[in-house]
Every structure is written in structure tokens, then in C-alpha cells.
Coordinates of C-alpha atoms in Angstrom, one line a residue:
Chain I
X27 CA -54.9 -84.8 191.0
X28 CA -53.4 -81.3 191.5
X29 CA -52.6 -79.2 188.4
X30 CA -50.9 -75.8 188.9
X31 CA -50.2 -73.8 185.8
X32 CA -48.2 -70.6 185.5
X33 CA -49.3 -69.0 188.9
X34 CA -48.1 -65.4 189.2
X35 CA -48.9 -63.3 192.2
X36 CA -48.1 -59.7 193.0
X37 CA -48.1 -58.2 196.4
X38 CA -48.7 -54.6 195.4
X39 CA -45.6 -54.4 193.1
X40 CA -43.7 -57.1 194.7
X41 CA -43.7 -60.3 192.6
X42 CA -44.3 -63.0 195.1
X43 CA -44.8 -65.9 192.6
X44 CA -43.5 -66.0 189.1
X45 CA -44.9 -68.5 186.7
X46 CA -45.1 -71.4 189.1
X47 CA -46.2 -74.7 187.5
X48 CA -46.3 -78.3 188.7
X49 CA -48.6 -81.2 188.9
X50 CA -49.1 -84.1 191.2
X51 CA -50.7 -87.5 190.7
X52 CA -53.1 -89.2 193.1
X53 CA -51.3 -90.7 196.2
X54 CA -48.1 -88.7 195.8
X55 CA -46.4 -86.5 198.5
X56 CA -44.9 -83.4 197.3
X57 CA -42.3 -81.6 199.4
X58 CA -42.1 -77.8 199.0
X59 CA -38.8 -76.6 200.0
X60 CA -37.5 -73.1 200.1
X61 CA -36.0 -70.4 202.3
X62 CA -38.4 -68.0 204.2
X63 CA -40.3 -65.7 202.0
X64 CA -39.7 -67.8 198.9
X65 CA -43.5 -68.1 198.1
X66 CA -44.4 -71.5 199.8
X67 CA -47.3 -70.2 201.9
X68 CA -48.5 -67.9 199.0
X69 CA -48.6 -70.9 196.7
X70 CA -50.5 -73.0 199.2
X71 CA -52.8 -70.1 200.0
X72 CA -53.7 -69.8 196.3
X73 CA -54.2 -73.6 195.8
X74 CA -56.6 -73.6 198.8
X75 CA -58.5 -70.6 197.5
X76 CA -57.6 -68.2 200.3
X77 CA -55.8 -65.9 198.0
X78 CA -56.4 -65.2 194.3
X79 CA -53.5 -65.4 191.7
X80 CA -53.0 -62.6 189.3
X81 CA -52.4 -65.2 186.5
X82 CA -52.5 -68.8 186.2
X83 CA -54.8 -71.8 187.1
X84 CA -55.3 -74.3 189.8
X85 CA -57.2 -77.5 189.2
X86 CA -58.0 -80.0 192.0
X87 CA -59.1 -83.2 190.5
X88 CA -60.1 -81.5 187.4
X89 CA -62.0 -78.7 189.2
X90 CA -60.8 -75.1 188.7
X91 CA -60.5 -73.4 192.1
X92 CA -61.7 -70.0 190.6
X93 CA -64.5 -71.3 188.5
X94 CA -66.1 -73.6 191.1
X95 CA -64.6 -72.8 194.4
X96 CA -67.1 -74.6 196.6
X97 CA -66.6 -78.0 194.8
X98 CA -62.8 -77.7 194.9
X99 CA -62.5 -76.7 198.4
X100 CA -64.6 -79.7 199.5
X101 CA -61.7 -81.9 198.3
X102 CA -59.0 -80.0 200.2
X103 CA -57.9 -80.2 203.9
X104 CA -55.7 -77.3 204.7
X105 CA -53.3 -76.7 207.6
X106 CA -52.2 -73.2 207.3
X107 CA -48.9 -71.8 208.8
X108 CA -50.7 -70.6 211.8
X109 CA -53.5 -73.1 212.5
X110 CA -57.0 -71.3 212.4
X111 CA -58.1 -72.0 215.9
X112 CA -60.8 -70.3 217.8
X113 CA -59.1 -69.8 221.2
X114 CA -62.4 -69.5 223.2
X115 CA -63.6 -72.9 222.2
X116 CA -63.0 -76.4 223.5
X117 CA -61.2 -78.8 221.1
X118 CA -64.3 -80.9 220.5
X119 CA -66.6 -77.9 220.0
X120 CA -64.1 -76.4 217.6
X121 CA -63.9 -79.7 215.5
X122 CA -67.6 -79.9 215.6
X123 CA -67.8 -76.4 214.3
X124 CA -65.3 -77.2 211.5
X125 CA -67.2 -80.4 210.8
X126 CA -70.4 -78.4 210.1
X127 CA -68.6 -75.6 208.3
X128 CA -67.1 -78.2 205.8
X129 CA -70.6 -79.7 205.4
X130 CA -69.3 -83.2 206.0
X131 CA -71.8 -86.0 205.6
X132 CA -70.3 -88.6 208.0
X133 CA -71.4 -89.6 211.5
X134 CA -70.1 -86.6 213.4
X135 CA -69.2 -88.1 216.9
X136 CA -67.4 -91.1 215.5
X137 CA -65.6 -89.3 212.8
X138 CA -64.2 -86.6 215.2
X139 CA -63.2 -89.3 217.6
X140 CA -61.3 -91.3 215.0
X141 CA -59.5 -88.2 213.8
X142 CA -58.6 -87.2 217.4
X143 CA -57.2 -90.7 217.9
X144 CA -55.1 -90.4 214.7
X145 CA -53.3 -87.1 215.8
X146 CA -53.4 -88.2 219.5
X147 CA -55.4 -85.4 221.0
X148 CA -58.1 -87.5 222.6
X149 CA -56.9 -86.6 226.1
X150 CA -57.3 -82.8 225.7
X151 CA -60.5 -83.0 223.9
X152 CA -62.5 -81.0 226.5
X153 CA -59.9 -78.5 227.1
X154 CA -60.2 -74.9 225.9
X155 CA -57.8 -74.3 222.9
X156 CA -56.4 -71.1 224.5
X157 CA -54.8 -73.1 227.3
X158 CA -53.1 -75.8 225.0
X159 CA -49.4 -75.9 224.3
X160 CA -48.1 -75.2 220.9
X161 CA -47.6 -78.8 220.0
X162 CA -51.2 -79.7 220.8
X163 CA -52.5 -76.6 219.0
X164 CA -50.6 -77.7 216.0
X165 CA -52.2 -81.2 216.2
X166 CA -55.6 -79.7 216.6
X167 CA -54.9 -77.7 213.4
X168 CA -53.9 -81.0 211.7
X169 CA -57.1 -82.7 213.0
X170 CA -59.2 -80.0 211.5
X171 CA -57.5 -80.5 208.1
X172 CA -58.2 -84.3 208.3
X173 CA -61.9 -83.8 209.0
X174 CA -64.1 -85.3 206.2
X175 CA -61.1 -87.3 204.7
X176 CA -60.5 -84.9 201.9
X177 CA -58.5 -86.5 199.0
X178 CA -56.0 -83.6 198.9
X179 CA -54.1 -82.4 202.0
X180 CA -52.1 -79.1 202.1
X181 CA -50.0 -78.9 205.0
X182 CA -47.9 -75.7 205.7
X183 CA -45.0 -76.7 207.9
X184 CA -46.9 -79.3 209.8
X185 CA -44.2 -80.2 212.3
X186 CA -43.2 -76.8 213.6
X187 CA -43.4 -76.6 217.4
X188 CA -43.6 -80.3 217.9
X189 CA -41.1 -82.1 220.1
X190 CA -38.9 -84.7 218.3
X191 CA -41.0 -87.7 219.2
X192 CA -44.2 -85.9 218.0
X193 CA -42.4 -85.0 214.8
X194 CA -41.6 -88.7 214.2
X195 CA -45.2 -89.6 214.9
X196 CA -46.6 -86.9 212.6
X197 CA -44.2 -87.8 209.8
X198 CA -45.3 -91.4 210.1
X199 CA -48.9 -90.3 210.0
X200 CA -48.2 -88.1 206.8
X201 CA -46.5 -91.2 205.2
X202 CA -49.6 -93.3 206.1
X203 CA -52.0 -90.7 204.8
X204 CA -50.0 -90.5 201.7
X205 CA -51.2 -94.0 200.7
X206 CA -54.7 -92.7 200.2
X207 CA -54.3 -89.0 200.0
X208 CA -52.4 -86.5 197.8
X209 CA -50.3 -84.4 199.9
X210 CA -48.5 -81.2 199.5
X211 CA -46.3 -80.2 202.5
X212 CA -43.9 -77.3 203.0
X213 CA -40.9 -77.2 205.2
X214 CA -37.7 -75.7 205.5
X215 CA -36.3 -78.8 207.1
X216 CA -34.6 -80.9 204.4
X217 CA -34.5 -83.9 206.5
X218 CA -38.2 -83.9 206.8
X219 CA -38.8 -83.6 203.1
X220 CA -36.2 -86.2 202.5
X221 CA -37.9 -88.6 205.0
X222 CA -41.5 -88.1 203.9
X223 CA -41.9 -87.0 200.2
X224 CA -41.8 -88.7 196.8
X225 CA -41.3 -85.5 194.9
X226 CA -39.5 -82.3 195.8
X227 CA -40.0 -78.8 194.6
X228 CA -37.4 -76.1 195.5
X229 CA -38.8 -72.6 195.3
X230 CA -36.8 -69.4 195.7
X231 CA -37.9 -65.8 195.1
X232 CA -41.2 -67.0 193.7
X233 CA -39.7 -69.3 191.2
X234 CA -39.4 -72.9 191.1
X235 CA -35.7 -73.7 190.8
X236 CA -35.8 -77.5 190.9
X237 CA -38.5 -79.9 190.2
X238 CA -37.5 -83.5 190.4
X239 CA -38.0 -86.8 192.0
X240 CA -36.0 -87.2 195.1
X241 CA -33.5 -89.6 193.9
X242 CA -32.8 -87.7 190.6
X243 CA -32.4 -84.5 192.6
X244 CA -29.6 -85.9 194.6
X245 CA -28.3 -87.5 191.3
X246 CA -28.1 -84.1 189.6
X247 CA -26.1 -82.9 192.5
X248 CA -23.5 -85.4 191.5
X249 CA -23.4 -84.4 187.8
X250 CA -19.7 -84.3 188.2
X251 CA -18.0 -87.0 190.3
X252 CA -16.4 -86.2 193.5
X253 CA -13.8 -88.4 195.2
X254 CA -11.9 -88.3 198.5
X255 CA -8.4 -89.5 198.1
X256 CA -5.8 -90.1 200.9
X257 CA -2.3 -90.9 199.7
X258 CA 0.9 -91.6 201.5
X259 CA 3.6 -89.4 199.9
X260 CA 4.7 -86.0 199.2
X261 CA 2.0 -83.4 198.8
X262 CA 3.3 -81.5 195.7
X263 CA 4.1 -84.6 193.7
X264 CA 0.7 -86.2 194.6
X265 CA -1.0 -83.2 193.7
X266 CA 0.6 -82.8 190.2
X267 CA 0.0 -86.5 189.7
X268 CA -3.6 -86.1 190.3
X269 CA -4.0 -83.1 188.2
X270 CA -2.4 -84.9 185.2
X271 CA -5.1 -87.6 185.2
X272 CA -7.4 -87.4 182.2
X273 CA -11.0 -86.2 183.2
X274 CA -10.0 -84.5 186.4
X275 CA -11.4 -81.0 186.7
X276 CA -10.2 -79.8 190.1
X277 CA -8.1 -81.0 193.0
X278 CA -8.5 -79.5 196.4
X279 CA -6.0 -79.9 199.1
X280 CA -7.5 -80.9 202.4
X281 CA -4.3 -81.1 204.5
X282 CA -2.6 -83.8 206.4
X283 CA -4.8 -86.4 208.0
X284 CA -2.0 -88.5 209.3
X285 CA 1.8 -87.9 209.3
X286 CA 3.3 -88.4 205.9
X287 CA -0.2 -88.6 204.2
X288 CA -2.1 -86.0 202.4
X289 CA -5.8 -85.8 201.5
X290 CA -7.5 -84.4 198.5
X291 CA -10.9 -84.1 197.0
X292 CA -11.0 -84.7 193.2
X293 CA -13.7 -83.4 191.1
X294 CA -13.9 -85.1 187.6
X295 CA -16.1 -85.4 184.7
X296 CA -16.3 -89.2 184.9
X297 CA -15.2 -92.1 187.0
X298 CA -11.5 -91.8 187.4
X299 CA -10.9 -94.3 190.2
X300 CA -9.0 -96.9 188.0
X301 CA -6.9 -94.1 186.4
X302 CA -5.9 -92.8 189.8
X303 CA -5.0 -96.4 190.9
X304 CA -2.9 -96.9 187.8
X305 CA -1.1 -93.6 188.1
X306 CA -0.1 -94.3 191.7
X307 CA 0.8 -97.9 190.9
X308 CA 3.8 -96.7 188.9
X309 CA 5.2 -94.7 191.8
X310 CA 6.2 -95.2 195.4
X311 CA 3.2 -93.5 196.7
X312 CA 0.6 -95.7 198.4
X313 CA -3.1 -95.0 198.1
X314 CA -4.7 -95.4 201.5
X315 CA -8.3 -94.5 200.6
X316 CA -10.4 -93.7 197.6
X317 CA -14.1 -93.0 198.5
X318 CA -16.9 -91.3 196.7
X319 CA -18.3 -88.2 198.1
X320 CA -22.1 -88.3 197.8
X321 CA -23.8 -85.0 197.5
X322 CA -26.7 -85.0 199.9
X323 CA -30.0 -83.3 199.2
X324 CA -28.7 -80.5 201.5
X325 CA -25.8 -79.8 199.2
X326 CA -28.0 -79.6 196.2
X327 CA -30.4 -77.4 198.0
X328 CA -27.9 -75.0 199.0
X329 CA -26.3 -75.0 195.5
X330 CA -29.6 -74.3 193.9
X331 CA -30.7 -71.7 196.2
X332 CA -27.6 -69.7 196.1
X333 CA -26.9 -70.5 192.5
X334 CA -23.2 -71.4 193.4
X335 CA -21.4 -74.7 192.3
X336 CA -19.4 -75.1 195.3
X337 CA -21.2 -76.4 198.4
X338 CA -18.7 -75.0 200.8
X339 CA -19.0 -71.5 199.3
X340 CA -22.8 -71.9 199.4
X341 CA -22.8 -72.9 202.9
X342 CA -20.6 -70.0 203.8
X343 CA -22.9 -67.7 202.0
X344 CA -25.9 -68.9 203.8
X345 CA -24.3 -68.6 207.2
X346 CA -23.3 -65.0 206.3
X347 CA -26.8 -64.0 205.7
Chain P
X20 CA -73.9 -70.8 207.5
X21 CA -75.6 -72.2 210.6
X22 CA -72.1 -73.3 211.9
X23 CA -70.8 -69.8 211.8
X24 CA -74.0 -68.3 213.2
X25 CA -73.9 -70.6 216.1
X26 CA -70.2 -70.3 216.8
X27 CA -70.3 -66.4 216.7
X28 CA -73.4 -66.3 218.9
X29 CA -72.0 -68.7 221.5
X30 CA -68.7 -66.9 221.5
X31 CA -70.4 -63.7 222.8
X32 CA -71.0 -65.6 226.0
X33 CA -67.5 -67.3 226.1
X34 CA -66.2 -63.8 226.9
X35 CA -67.6 -61.0 229.0
X36 CA -68.7 -59.1 226.0
X37 CA -72.2 -60.7 225.7
X38 CA -73.0 -60.4 229.4
X39 CA -71.7 -56.7 229.5
X40 CA -73.9 -55.7 226.6
X41 CA -76.9 -57.4 228.0
X42 CA -76.4 -56.1 231.5
X43 CA -75.8 -52.5 230.5
X44 CA -78.8 -52.5 228.1
X45 CA -81.2 -53.9 230.7
X46 CA -79.8 -51.6 233.4
X47 CA -80.4 -48.5 231.4
X48 CA -83.8 -49.7 230.1
X49 CA -84.8 -50.4 233.6
X50 CA -83.8 -47.1 234.9
X51 CA -85.6 -45.2 232.1
X52 CA -88.6 -47.4 232.6
X53 CA -88.7 -46.6 236.4
X54 CA -88.2 -43.0 236.0
X55 CA -90.4 -42.3 233.1
X56 CA -93.2 -44.8 233.5
X57 CA -93.5 -46.1 237.0
X58 CA -92.5 -42.9 238.8
X59 CA -94.6 -40.7 236.4
X60 CA -97.5 -43.1 236.7
X61 CA -98.0 -43.6 233.0
X62 CA -98.2 -46.6 230.8
X63 CA -96.8 -44.6 227.7
X64 CA -93.4 -46.1 227.1
X65 CA -92.6 -43.9 224.1
X66 CA -90.2 -41.7 226.2
X67 CA -88.4 -44.7 227.3
X68 CA -87.7 -45.8 223.8
X69 CA -86.7 -42.3 222.8
X70 CA -84.1 -42.2 225.6
X71 CA -82.8 -45.7 224.7
X72 CA -81.8 -44.5 221.4
X73 CA -78.5 -43.3 222.7
X74 CA -77.8 -46.6 224.7
X75 CA -78.4 -48.4 221.5
X76 CA -75.7 -46.2 219.7
X77 CA -73.4 -47.1 222.6
X78 CA -74.0 -50.8 222.8
X79 CA -73.9 -51.7 219.1
X80 CA -70.2 -51.1 218.5
X81 CA -69.5 -53.5 221.5
X82 CA -71.6 -56.1 219.7
X83 CA -69.9 -55.8 216.2
X84 CA -66.3 -54.7 217.1
X85 CA -64.9 -58.3 216.9
X86 CA -67.0 -59.6 214.1
X87 CA -64.3 -59.7 211.4
X88 CA -61.4 -58.0 213.0
X89 CA -60.8 -60.9 215.4
X90 CA -60.9 -63.4 212.7
X91 CA -58.4 -61.5 210.7
X92 CA -56.1 -61.0 213.6
X93 CA -56.1 -64.6 214.7
X94 CA -56.1 -65.9 211.2
X95 CA -59.2 -67.9 211.8
X96 CA -60.6 -66.4 208.5
X97 CA -58.5 -68.9 206.8
X98 CA -60.8 -71.6 208.3
X99 CA -63.9 -70.3 206.6
X100 CA -62.2 -68.9 203.6
X101 CA -60.9 -72.2 202.6
X102 CA -64.1 -74.1 203.6
X103 CA -66.8 -74.8 201.0
X104 CA -68.9 -71.8 202.0
X105 CA -69.7 -68.7 200.0
X106 CA -68.6 -65.4 201.4
X107 CA -72.1 -63.8 201.3
X108 CA -73.5 -66.6 203.5
X109 CA -70.6 -65.9 206.0
X110 CA -71.4 -62.2 206.2
X111 CA -75.1 -62.9 206.7
X112 CA -74.5 -65.5 209.3
X113 CA -72.2 -63.1 211.3
X114 CA -74.8 -60.4 210.9
X115 CA -77.6 -62.6 212.2
X116 CA -75.6 -63.7 215.2
X117 CA -75.0 -60.1 216.1
X118 CA -78.8 -59.3 215.6
X119 CA -79.7 -62.1 217.9
X120 CA -77.6 -60.8 220.7
X121 CA -79.3 -57.4 220.0
X122 CA -82.7 -59.0 219.9
X123 CA -82.0 -60.6 223.3
X124 CA -81.4 -57.1 224.7
X125 CA -84.8 -56.0 223.4
X126 CA -86.3 -58.7 225.6
X127 CA -86.0 -56.0 228.4
X128 CA -88.8 -54.2 226.9
X129 CA -91.1 -57.2 226.7
X130 CA -90.4 -57.8 230.4
X131 CA -91.3 -54.1 231.2
X132 CA -94.4 -54.4 229.1
X133 CA -95.6 -57.5 231.0
X134 CA -94.9 -55.9 234.3
X135 CA -97.0 -52.9 233.3
X136 CA -99.7 -55.2 232.3
X137 CA -99.9 -56.6 235.8
X138 CA -101.0 -53.1 237.0
X139 CA -102.6 -51.4 234.1
X140 CA -103.3 -51.7 230.4
X141 CA -100.2 -50.8 228.4
X142 CA -100.4 -49.8 224.8
X143 CA -99.0 -53.0 223.2
X144 CA -99.0 -51.5 219.7
X145 CA -96.5 -48.9 220.8
X146 CA -94.3 -51.5 222.4
X147 CA -94.3 -54.0 219.6
X148 CA -94.0 -51.1 217.0
X149 CA -90.9 -49.9 219.0
X150 CA -89.4 -53.3 219.2
X151 CA -89.9 -53.7 215.6
X152 CA -88.4 -50.2 214.9
X153 CA -85.4 -50.9 217.1
X154 CA -84.7 -54.2 215.3
X155 CA -84.5 -52.5 211.8
X156 CA -82.7 -49.5 213.3
X157 CA -80.4 -52.0 215.0
X158 CA -79.8 -54.0 211.8
X159 CA -78.6 -51.0 209.9
X160 CA -76.4 -49.9 212.7
X161 CA -75.0 -53.5 213.3
X162 CA -74.1 -53.8 209.5
X163 CA -72.4 -50.5 209.6
X164 CA -70.4 -51.7 212.6
X165 CA -69.7 -55.0 210.9
X166 CA -68.5 -53.2 207.9
X167 CA -66.1 -51.2 210.0
X168 CA -65.0 -54.2 211.7
X169 CA -64.1 -55.8 208.4
X170 CA -61.8 -53.0 207.6
X171 CA -59.4 -53.4 210.6
X172 CA -57.6 -56.0 212.5
X173 CA -58.1 -54.3 215.9
X174 CA -61.4 -54.6 217.6
X175 CA -60.7 -51.6 219.7
X176 CA -60.4 -49.4 216.6
X177 CA -63.4 -51.0 215.1
X178 CA -65.4 -50.1 218.3
X179 CA -64.2 -46.5 218.5
X180 CA -64.9 -45.9 214.8
X181 CA -68.3 -47.4 214.8
X182 CA -69.2 -45.4 218.0
X183 CA -68.0 -42.2 216.3
X184 CA -70.1 -43.0 213.2
X185 CA -73.1 -43.7 215.4
X186 CA -72.8 -40.6 217.2
X187 CA -72.2 -38.7 213.9
X188 CA -75.5 -40.2 212.5
X189 CA -77.4 -38.9 215.5
X190 CA -75.7 -35.5 215.8
X191 CA -76.4 -34.9 212.1
X192 CA -79.8 -33.5 213.0
X193 CA -78.2 -30.6 214.9
X194 CA -76.0 -29.9 211.9
X195 CA -79.1 -29.9 209.8
X196 CA -80.6 -27.1 211.7
X197 CA -77.5 -24.8 211.4
X198 CA -77.2 -25.3 207.6
X199 CA -79.0 -22.6 205.6
X200 CA -78.9 -24.4 202.3
X201 CA -82.2 -26.0 201.5
X202 CA -81.0 -28.9 199.5
X203 CA -78.2 -29.8 202.1
X204 CA -80.7 -29.7 204.9
X205 CA -82.9 -32.0 202.9
X206 CA -80.0 -34.5 202.5
X207 CA -79.0 -34.3 206.0
X208 CA -82.6 -35.0 207.2
X209 CA -82.9 -37.7 204.8
X210 CA -79.9 -39.6 206.2
X211 CA -80.7 -38.8 209.8
X212 CA -81.3 -41.9 211.8
X213 CA -82.8 -40.2 214.8
X214 CA -85.7 -38.4 213.3
X215 CA -86.7 -41.7 211.5
X216 CA -86.4 -43.5 214.8
X217 CA -88.5 -41.0 216.7
X218 CA -91.4 -41.8 214.4
X219 CA -91.0 -45.5 215.5
X220 CA -91.0 -44.5 219.2
X221 CA -94.2 -42.8 218.8
X222 CA -95.7 -46.1 217.3
X223 CA -95.7 -44.8 213.7
X224 CA -94.3 -47.3 211.3
X225 CA -93.9 -45.6 207.9
X226 CA -93.0 -47.5 204.9
X227 CA -90.4 -45.0 203.8
X228 CA -88.5 -45.3 207.3
X229 CA -88.6 -49.2 206.9
X230 CA -87.3 -49.1 203.3
X231 CA -84.5 -46.6 204.5
X232 CA -83.2 -48.9 207.2
X233 CA -83.6 -52.1 205.1
X234 CA -81.7 -50.4 202.3
X235 CA -78.9 -49.3 204.6
X236 CA -78.6 -52.8 206.0
X237 CA -78.4 -54.4 202.5
X238 CA -76.0 -51.9 201.3
X239 CA -73.5 -52.5 204.3
X240 CA -73.9 -56.2 204.0
X241 CA -72.9 -55.9 200.4
X242 CA -70.0 -53.7 201.1
X243 CA -68.7 -56.1 203.8
X244 CA -68.9 -59.0 201.3
X245 CA -66.8 -56.9 198.9
X246 CA -64.2 -56.0 201.5
X247 CA -63.8 -59.7 202.4
X248 CA -63.7 -60.8 198.8
X249 CA -61.2 -58.1 197.9
X250 CA -58.7 -59.3 200.6
X251 CA -58.1 -62.4 198.4
X252 CA -56.7 -60.0 195.8
X253 CA -54.6 -57.9 198.0

């Protein structure tokens, strides 16, 4: 449905996008993740035809956005980072204007009403946009993108400025829309992308740094296994025992959770739970707990963005920024 | 295209701008009409039209100042840049809506002509010729204003610059007199808006004047289109 190949974009001499390629099938939801200034909005602006790229192509349903912009734009509903609202109009008048601008051939009144119901703005329909709160403005922008039921939806940070309940509603709406529409949404909220998207694309400094299905992305995070182990016994000895186990890469001391116990995290190349059990069975030390530490998407994200292997280190780096 | 035309035209009256423009235009044309026709006891409206030239210069920047600059500032240009609409048709729609407001101002002269005809026989050919002349003079000044508005995000800057350009175009006659270089005088006279407009105010519609104003209009419509198009590559 959407094919993006080798997009490159310069802002004067600043390289904003560097060889960005990805593709998306019908009915998929792609989450675009990255820190501020990574190139998320630039990519979306190029896909929707607002900006031109310096190199590369964008195809919407087989139509090249540069060669046939009008036909391609008809297939896209776009909610930019700042919703393009005319402040001096009422909500209904604005939606009617956008309806005509997009040259939609549907019964206007009914269609606008159904879109308003979907994003829950029916009660503010006759108010002037200038006087609406940020959450409502965001939803009017959303409504504008949904006009004409376009097969492709591009949503740039759709839940910014909404309260928690609205966020849940909008996410549910996006998931529902994802059954029929192909959606790209950007966010810097990982939980949002995790909750809504099928596919995740992490972008940093204009480059795609990870392009995976959600499950495999968390999977790659655990390329090496990580265990948390609590043992009753003397610290030095427990530590040296753990380090001697075949396959263990690194043992980190986490201190003393209870009196007479010590806690470690064990990084290893493969599953070492059985080996740990056997090693300690020969001694007087009792294992109180062995549990796997699952890398969350968040850990993976931070690791990828900062290019560091240790999540803790990466977190520290980010908080220093 | 009609969507943008309608929106822009209505938006003049969603803010005080449309009313201010209409009111000031009608106010001054009324004063000139009273002093130069009614008080003088003549049906010749040529002098009214000549005096109105400066009011036109003043009013047009107010009409065009927000045309593209506001869209850019509020990011509403993203709405029409990503809609299935060609940029030239957007430029033309915005031009036509500004021209419509200007044409509404010119209704003042029709009202004055009608009120004259209640008492005497006005020279309708002069009035109609003048309104036609003002429309094509207005078109070229409006497109210059729209072009300037497309260059900036600030409507105030757009208004000031277009006002300065308009004044320059009328003062250029004075410069032409002081220059003692035949070819330069010829060039200055050729681009002078006022001398061409004065022909209209006498009821003379010459083809070369019409072609001049239509050319200026088309040139600046084209330049505006280029500016908007170029932004996508910036």
C-alpha cells in the first residue's frame, strides 16, 4: 500500500533524512518512533506531498506522489503535528470546507456527522475553532483527516494534548480504523506505539535504525539472555561460582535484598538456568529465586537510539541530555 | 478551487478587515463625490476617480496582507498543500476572493452614479469605463500584494511592504520627470501605474493599458505560484 524508497532530504546543508526506505501492506499500522528532530515529521510531510524529497520515491497504492500528486493525495488523510485549523471558522464550516477541498463525492451532511460522532466532537460542532481547547482542536484535526474515508491515514502524534481517557479512546479508534485503513502514526510515547501498532520503525538522526515487527523487536533486545538470581550465601563465593558457569558473560552485583542474601543479574549467551541450579546444588548455598529479565521495548529503544548495549547506561545518557 | 475562494472571501467578514476596507473605501469615495460632483454641481465623475487612486493604493495592502502569510503562520497551508488540489488553482482562488472584495468596494461608484441619475444625466460611459479600469488596475495591484504576502509569515510586514511598493509605483512619475536620460524616462513612464490609470479616469480605455495591467496580473500570479511551489523544496 505504501512504498517508500531511499528518501533523502536536506534542509540547506543539514541532512534531515538519509536513505529512508520501508513498505507497508494494506491494513497494517506502522509506528514511527524516534526522539525529537529525528525526521519523523519530515518523512510524513514527504509522504503526504507537503515537502519534496531530494532523492527517493514514495508510492501510495502504486501511485507515485511526485508524478501524479492529485491522485495520490486523494488516498491520504493527514493529521499534521499542528492541526491545520482555520481559527475563524466553526467546526462544521471548517469540515465542510475540507470536504469540498478534498473533492469528496459522498453525501456531505451525513458523512460529516458520522465523522464527528467517531471522534466525539458532535457537541462542539457549532463553536468557533479559536475557542476550543487543545484536546478538541486535536480531534477536529483528526476528523479532517478522516473525511472521505481515505485508505491511508498519516497521523503525526495524534494523541498529543489529550487527557488520559481521550487517549485511550483515540487509540481504540486508531486500532478500529486499522482494520480497514493503512495507518502510519508517529509518537515519542513507546507505550502508545506498543499498544496500537503492528510494525515499528525507529528513526534517529534521519536514519532508520530498526525496522521490525513488534514481537521480534523485543526479541532482538534479548539476544543475550538476562537472569535475575537471588542466593542465600556469601557474596564473594556466590559471585565466583556464577562467573565460572559455562556461557555466562557478565555478572552484576545488585546488593543485598535480605539479610544473608545477595542478588545478581547474569548475562549469558544461552539458557543457563539448569547449570546455575546444578552448580549451587553442590554447595550449601540456597537459590531463592531465578527469574528471567525481559527486555521491554523501552530498553530496546533506548539501546538503539544511544547505540549502547547496557540499558542502564543508556538511560543515564538520556537523562543527562 | 471554489472551496478556497469561498472560505477566503467569507473570512474577510469573520474579522474586521473586510468591514474596515469597505467602510473606508465608501467613506472616501463619498467625500470625494460630495465635494467634486455635488458641491461643484457637475455630473463629471472623472475627478472623483482620479482622487480615489490613492485610496486604492492604501486599501489594497489591507485586502491582500493575510492571503498567504496567515496560512503559513498557522500552518493551514498544510491543509491545501496535501489536498488533491493544484497550486495554481489555489493561487487563482485566493486572487479571485480578494478581487471580489475589491469589486464590492467599487459598488460605491454605482451607488453614486445612480444617485446622480436621479437628478441629472450622468455620463455612464465614464463611470463604467472607470469601474472597468479600476478592476484591472486593482487586479495587478492585488496580485503584487498577494505575491508579497506569499514571501512572509507576517501579515503586518506584507501590508507595509505592499503599501510601500504601491506608493513607489505612483511616485515613479515624479522620478521620471527629474531624470534627464531619455531611455530611463521612457522605462519609468512605461511602468507608471498612475499615468495609465489617468487615461481610464478620463473614460479612455486603450488596448496597451489593458494589456499592461493584464500582463502584470498574470506575471505576479505566476511568481506567487512559483514561491509556493518552491517552499516544498526548501
